[in-house]
XYZ file of C-alpha atoms in Angstrom:
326
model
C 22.734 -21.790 32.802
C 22.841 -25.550 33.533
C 24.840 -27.731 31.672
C 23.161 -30.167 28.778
C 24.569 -32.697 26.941
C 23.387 -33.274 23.003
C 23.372 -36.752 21.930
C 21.916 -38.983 19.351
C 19.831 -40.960 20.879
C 20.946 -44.307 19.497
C 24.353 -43.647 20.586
C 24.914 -41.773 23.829
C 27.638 -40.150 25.193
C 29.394 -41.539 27.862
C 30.843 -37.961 28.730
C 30.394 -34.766 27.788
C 32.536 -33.803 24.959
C 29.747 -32.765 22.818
C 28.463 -30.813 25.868
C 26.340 -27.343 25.209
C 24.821 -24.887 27.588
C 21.061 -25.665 28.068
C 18.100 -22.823 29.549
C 17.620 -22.471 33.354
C 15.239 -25.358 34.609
C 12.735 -24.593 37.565
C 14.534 -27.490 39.415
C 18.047 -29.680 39.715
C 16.471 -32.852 39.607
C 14.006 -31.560 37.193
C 13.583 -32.920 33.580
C 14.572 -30.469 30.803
C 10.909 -29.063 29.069
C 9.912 -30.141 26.125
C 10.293 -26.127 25.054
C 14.053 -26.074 25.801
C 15.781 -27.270 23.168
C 14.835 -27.826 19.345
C 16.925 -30.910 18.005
C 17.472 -32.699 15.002
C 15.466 -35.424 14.704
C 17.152 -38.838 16.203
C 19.404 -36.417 18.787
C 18.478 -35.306 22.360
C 19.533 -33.355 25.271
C 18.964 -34.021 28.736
C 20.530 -32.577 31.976
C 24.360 -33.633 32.918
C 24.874 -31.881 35.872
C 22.752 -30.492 39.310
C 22.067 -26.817 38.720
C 24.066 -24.611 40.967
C 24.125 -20.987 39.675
C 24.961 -19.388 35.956
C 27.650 -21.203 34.410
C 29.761 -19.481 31.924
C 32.496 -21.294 31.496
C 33.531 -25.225 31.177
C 36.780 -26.767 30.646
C 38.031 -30.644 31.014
C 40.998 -32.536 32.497
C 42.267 -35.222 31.509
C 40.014 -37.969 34.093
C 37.197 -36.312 32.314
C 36.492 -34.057 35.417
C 34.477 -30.639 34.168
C 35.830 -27.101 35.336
C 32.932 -24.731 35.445
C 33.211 -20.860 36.038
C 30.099 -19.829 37.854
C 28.849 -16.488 37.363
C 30.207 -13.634 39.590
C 31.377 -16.977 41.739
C 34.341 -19.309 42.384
C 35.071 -22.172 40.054
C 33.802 -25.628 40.633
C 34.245 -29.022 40.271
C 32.286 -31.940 38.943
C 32.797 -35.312 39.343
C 31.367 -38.461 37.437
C 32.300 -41.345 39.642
C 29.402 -43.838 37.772
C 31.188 -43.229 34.284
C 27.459 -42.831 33.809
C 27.876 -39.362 31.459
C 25.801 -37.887 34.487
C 28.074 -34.992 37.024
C 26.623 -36.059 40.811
C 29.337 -34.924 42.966
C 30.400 -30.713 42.231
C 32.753 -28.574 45.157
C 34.326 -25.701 45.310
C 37.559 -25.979 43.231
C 38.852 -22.660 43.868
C 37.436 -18.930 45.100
C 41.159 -17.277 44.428
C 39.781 -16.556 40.693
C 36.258 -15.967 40.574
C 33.925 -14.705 37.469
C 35.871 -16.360 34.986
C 35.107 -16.040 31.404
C 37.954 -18.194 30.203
C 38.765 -21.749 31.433
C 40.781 -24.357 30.113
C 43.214 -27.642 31.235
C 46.457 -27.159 29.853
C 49.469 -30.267 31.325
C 48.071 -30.443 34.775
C 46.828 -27.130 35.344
C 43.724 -24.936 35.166
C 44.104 -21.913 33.307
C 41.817 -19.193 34.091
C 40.613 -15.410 32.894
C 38.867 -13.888 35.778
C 39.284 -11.564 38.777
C 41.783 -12.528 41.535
C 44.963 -10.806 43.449
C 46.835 -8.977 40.768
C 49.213 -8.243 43.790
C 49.227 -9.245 47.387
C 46.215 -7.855 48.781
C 45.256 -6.021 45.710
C 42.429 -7.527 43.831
C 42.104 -7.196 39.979
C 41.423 -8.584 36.736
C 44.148 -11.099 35.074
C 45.114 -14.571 33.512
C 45.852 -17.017 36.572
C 47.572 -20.683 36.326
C 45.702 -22.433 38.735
C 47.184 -25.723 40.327
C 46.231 -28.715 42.832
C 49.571 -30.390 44.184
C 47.984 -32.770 46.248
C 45.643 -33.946 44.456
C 42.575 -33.300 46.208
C 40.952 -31.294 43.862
C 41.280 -28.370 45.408
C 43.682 -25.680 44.334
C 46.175 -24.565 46.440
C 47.691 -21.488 44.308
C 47.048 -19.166 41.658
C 49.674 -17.605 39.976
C 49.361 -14.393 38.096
C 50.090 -15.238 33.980
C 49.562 -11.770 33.150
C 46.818 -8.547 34.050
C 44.106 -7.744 32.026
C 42.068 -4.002 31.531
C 38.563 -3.919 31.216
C 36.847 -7.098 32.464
C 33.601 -7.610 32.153
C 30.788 -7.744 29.705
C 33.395 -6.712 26.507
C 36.695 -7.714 28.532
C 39.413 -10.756 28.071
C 37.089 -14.281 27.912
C 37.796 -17.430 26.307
C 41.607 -19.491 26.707
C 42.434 -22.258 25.005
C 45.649 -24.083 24.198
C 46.190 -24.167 20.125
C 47.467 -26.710 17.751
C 51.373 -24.719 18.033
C 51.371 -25.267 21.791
C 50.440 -21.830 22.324
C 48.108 -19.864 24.016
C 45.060 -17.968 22.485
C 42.856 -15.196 23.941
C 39.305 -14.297 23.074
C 40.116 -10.125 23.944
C 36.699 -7.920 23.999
C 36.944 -4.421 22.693
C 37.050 -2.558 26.213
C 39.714 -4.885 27.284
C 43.590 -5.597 27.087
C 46.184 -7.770 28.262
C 48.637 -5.839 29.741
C 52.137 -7.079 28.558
C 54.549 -6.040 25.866
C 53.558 -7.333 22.372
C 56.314 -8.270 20.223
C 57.581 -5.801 18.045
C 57.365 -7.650 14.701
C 53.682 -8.611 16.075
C 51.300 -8.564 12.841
C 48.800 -5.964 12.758
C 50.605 -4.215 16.204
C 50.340 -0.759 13.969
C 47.392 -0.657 12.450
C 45.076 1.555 11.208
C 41.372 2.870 11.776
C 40.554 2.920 7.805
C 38.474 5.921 7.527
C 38.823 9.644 6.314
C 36.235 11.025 8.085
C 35.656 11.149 11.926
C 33.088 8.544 12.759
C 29.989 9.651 14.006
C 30.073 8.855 17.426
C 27.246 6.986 19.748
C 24.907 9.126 21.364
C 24.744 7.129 24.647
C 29.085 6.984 24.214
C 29.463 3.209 23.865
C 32.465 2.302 23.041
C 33.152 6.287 21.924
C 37.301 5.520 23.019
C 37.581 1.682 21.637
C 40.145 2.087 19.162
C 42.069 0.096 17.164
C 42.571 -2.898 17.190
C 39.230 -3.119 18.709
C 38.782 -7.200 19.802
C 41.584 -9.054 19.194
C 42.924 -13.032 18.852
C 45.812 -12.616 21.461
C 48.592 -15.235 20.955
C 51.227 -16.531 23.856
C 53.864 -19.092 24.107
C 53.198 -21.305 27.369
C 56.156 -19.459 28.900
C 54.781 -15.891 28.058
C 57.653 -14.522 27.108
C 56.375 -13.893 23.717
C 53.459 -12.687 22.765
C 51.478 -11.744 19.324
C 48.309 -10.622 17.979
C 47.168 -13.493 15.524
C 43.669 -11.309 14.233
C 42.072 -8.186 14.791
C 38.874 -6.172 14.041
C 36.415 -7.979 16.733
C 33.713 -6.401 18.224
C 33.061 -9.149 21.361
C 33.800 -12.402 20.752
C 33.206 -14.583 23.544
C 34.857 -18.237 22.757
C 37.401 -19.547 19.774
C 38.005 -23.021 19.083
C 40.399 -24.692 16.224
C 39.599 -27.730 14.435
C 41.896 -30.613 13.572
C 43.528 -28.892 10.894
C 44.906 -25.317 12.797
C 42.332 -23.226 11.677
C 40.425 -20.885 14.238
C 36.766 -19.615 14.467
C 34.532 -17.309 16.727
C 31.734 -15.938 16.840
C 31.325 -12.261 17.255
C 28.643 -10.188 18.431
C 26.889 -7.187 16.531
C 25.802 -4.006 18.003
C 22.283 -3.839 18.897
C 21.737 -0.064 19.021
C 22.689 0.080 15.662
C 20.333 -2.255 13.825
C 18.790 -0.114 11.227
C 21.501 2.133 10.568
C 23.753 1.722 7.236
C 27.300 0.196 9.642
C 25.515 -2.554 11.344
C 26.962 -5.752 11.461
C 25.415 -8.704 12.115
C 26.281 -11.443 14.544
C 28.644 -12.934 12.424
C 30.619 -16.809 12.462
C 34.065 -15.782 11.324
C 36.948 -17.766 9.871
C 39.997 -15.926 12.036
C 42.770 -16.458 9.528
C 46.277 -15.134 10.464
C 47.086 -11.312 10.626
C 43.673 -10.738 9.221
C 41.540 -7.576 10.382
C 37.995 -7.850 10.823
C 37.328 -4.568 10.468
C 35.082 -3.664 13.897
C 35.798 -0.015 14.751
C 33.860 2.411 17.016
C 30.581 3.865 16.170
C 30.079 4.265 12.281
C 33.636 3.836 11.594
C 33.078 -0.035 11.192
C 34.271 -1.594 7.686
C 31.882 -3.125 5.552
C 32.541 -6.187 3.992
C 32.890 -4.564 0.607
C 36.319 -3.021 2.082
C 38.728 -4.828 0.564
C 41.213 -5.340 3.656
C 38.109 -6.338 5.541
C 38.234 -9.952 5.671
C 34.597 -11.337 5.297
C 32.640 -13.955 7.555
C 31.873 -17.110 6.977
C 28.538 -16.750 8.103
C 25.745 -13.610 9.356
C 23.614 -14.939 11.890
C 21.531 -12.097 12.277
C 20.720 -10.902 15.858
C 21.809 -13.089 18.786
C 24.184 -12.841 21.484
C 27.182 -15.111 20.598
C 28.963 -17.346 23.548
C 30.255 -20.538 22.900
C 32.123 -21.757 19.923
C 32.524 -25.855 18.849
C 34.321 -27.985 16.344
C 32.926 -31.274 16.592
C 35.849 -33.814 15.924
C 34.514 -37.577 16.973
C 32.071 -39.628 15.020
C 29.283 -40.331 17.012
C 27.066 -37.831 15.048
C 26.760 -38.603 11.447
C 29.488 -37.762 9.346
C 28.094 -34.305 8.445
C 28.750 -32.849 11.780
C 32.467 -34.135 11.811
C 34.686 -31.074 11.505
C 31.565 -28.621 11.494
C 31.734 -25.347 13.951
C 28.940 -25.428 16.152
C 27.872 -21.825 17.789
């Protein structure tokens, strides 16, 4: 994907906080078609950066530099030395940690979910710390946070750095972060929910995802603690908080089941603390009539869900301030 920015276009951004992913153009220097993008009227979008490859990741430091994951790649770079809201200059930041589905600055370092050395030599799927001590923006180490199961598709994705000073994981159903979870961890013993055995998919998707299925992963900055703050996700691909602590995603349905009586739609979901979401395997998923199955706030419908927004500045019109943006 290349990177967009969406601006009103009596009041442009001079960077790209309000930054989305726009389609694949035919060319770098090319202007975005007409086709692209629908808009509300008085806002725009137009390219920020050169297209490399896919991006699926982004992250910021503080000099207003943007981290991007490229796709099966290393992690880049890019620069804005005109102040001009416009990314000329991208390098290679790092290929230590490559394919990362989770980026984010956290005081002076890049944290990263992707695929790196799990152990000398031995390649593998983790959460790296990723730092540049000279300054030359271009990292020097990666240290191993903690290693992950299943990456991929439905593995461990977004990071970010919540309102507590802790750290949050986006965790995919096939996937796991492999560390010891605190024993008084909410929702550490849960519970499938259903009398029957589920009917199981004929093509065996997810056929040995059990509970607690996707999960909101929760970490102090030293990792010596860690929690599960929501459970009950199918594949949720980003989280964000807004101003006042609380969290959203947006999680993804199951395709092969449209039709059938336990399909969920793509869904925009409050995560509230401890709560269960209710995703299980096959037909065993909760319907929102269950009543320890929190609800969403919103169904999209079908879709493919990636990132998740809060919009907190006041260049848009007030109606976008504090609105989640998926």
């Amino acid at each position: 994907m290349t990177i967009s920015r969406w601006h009103r276009t009596t009041a442009r951004l001079s960077t790209l906080a309000g930054a989305v992913f726009g389609s694949i153009a035919a060319a770098a220097q090319a202007p975005l078609p007409d086709i692209a993008f629908t808009v509300p009227p008085g806002f725009a979008v137009e390219r920020a950066c050169p297209e490399v490859r896919s991006f699926i990741a982004m992250t910021f430091d503080g000099e207003g530099r943007a981290f991007l994951s490229v796709e099966a790649g290393p992690i880049l770079v890019a620069s804005d030395p005109g102040r001009d809201g416009t990314f000329e200059t991208v390098k290679v930041y790092t290929d230590q940690v490559k394919y990362c589905m989770g980026l984010a600055w956290i005081e002076g370092a890049l944290y990263a979910v992707g695929n790196g050395d799990v152990a000398p030599g031995k390649p593998g799927h983790g959460i790296f710390r990723v730092t540049d001590a000279d300054g030359e923006l271009a990292a020097d180490r990666g240290e191993l946070l903690a290693a992950v199961t299943g990456m991929g598709e439905h593995g461990t994705h977004a990071v970010v750095l919540g309102p507590d000073r802790h750290l949050y994981f986006a965790v995919g159903n096939h996937s796991s972060i492999v560390v010891p979870f605190a024993d008084d961890s909410p929702l550490l013993r849960g519970y499938e929910g259903a009398i029957l055995p589920p009917l199981y998919d004929p093509n065996g998707h997810a056929i040995n995802c059990r509970y607690p299925g996707g999960v909101v992963a929760r970490a102090t900055l030293d990792r010596t603690r860690w929690t599960y703050h929501s459970t009950g996700f199918r594949n949720h691909y980003d989280i964000a908080f807004n101003r006042w602590g609380d969290l959203f995603t947006f999680d993804s349905d199951m395709e092969w089941d449209c039709g059938v009586p336990w399909y969920r739609d793509v869904r925009i979901v409050h995560c509230t603390p401890a709560g269960d979401f209710g995703w299980r395997t096959s037909s065993a998923n909760w319907p929102e009539t269950h009543f320890d199955s929190l609800p969403p706030m919103a169904n999209a419908g079908r879709g493919s869900p990636t990132g998740v927004a809060v919009y907190d500045h006041h260049r848009f019109p007030a109606r976008y301030q504090g609105a989640v943006i998926a």
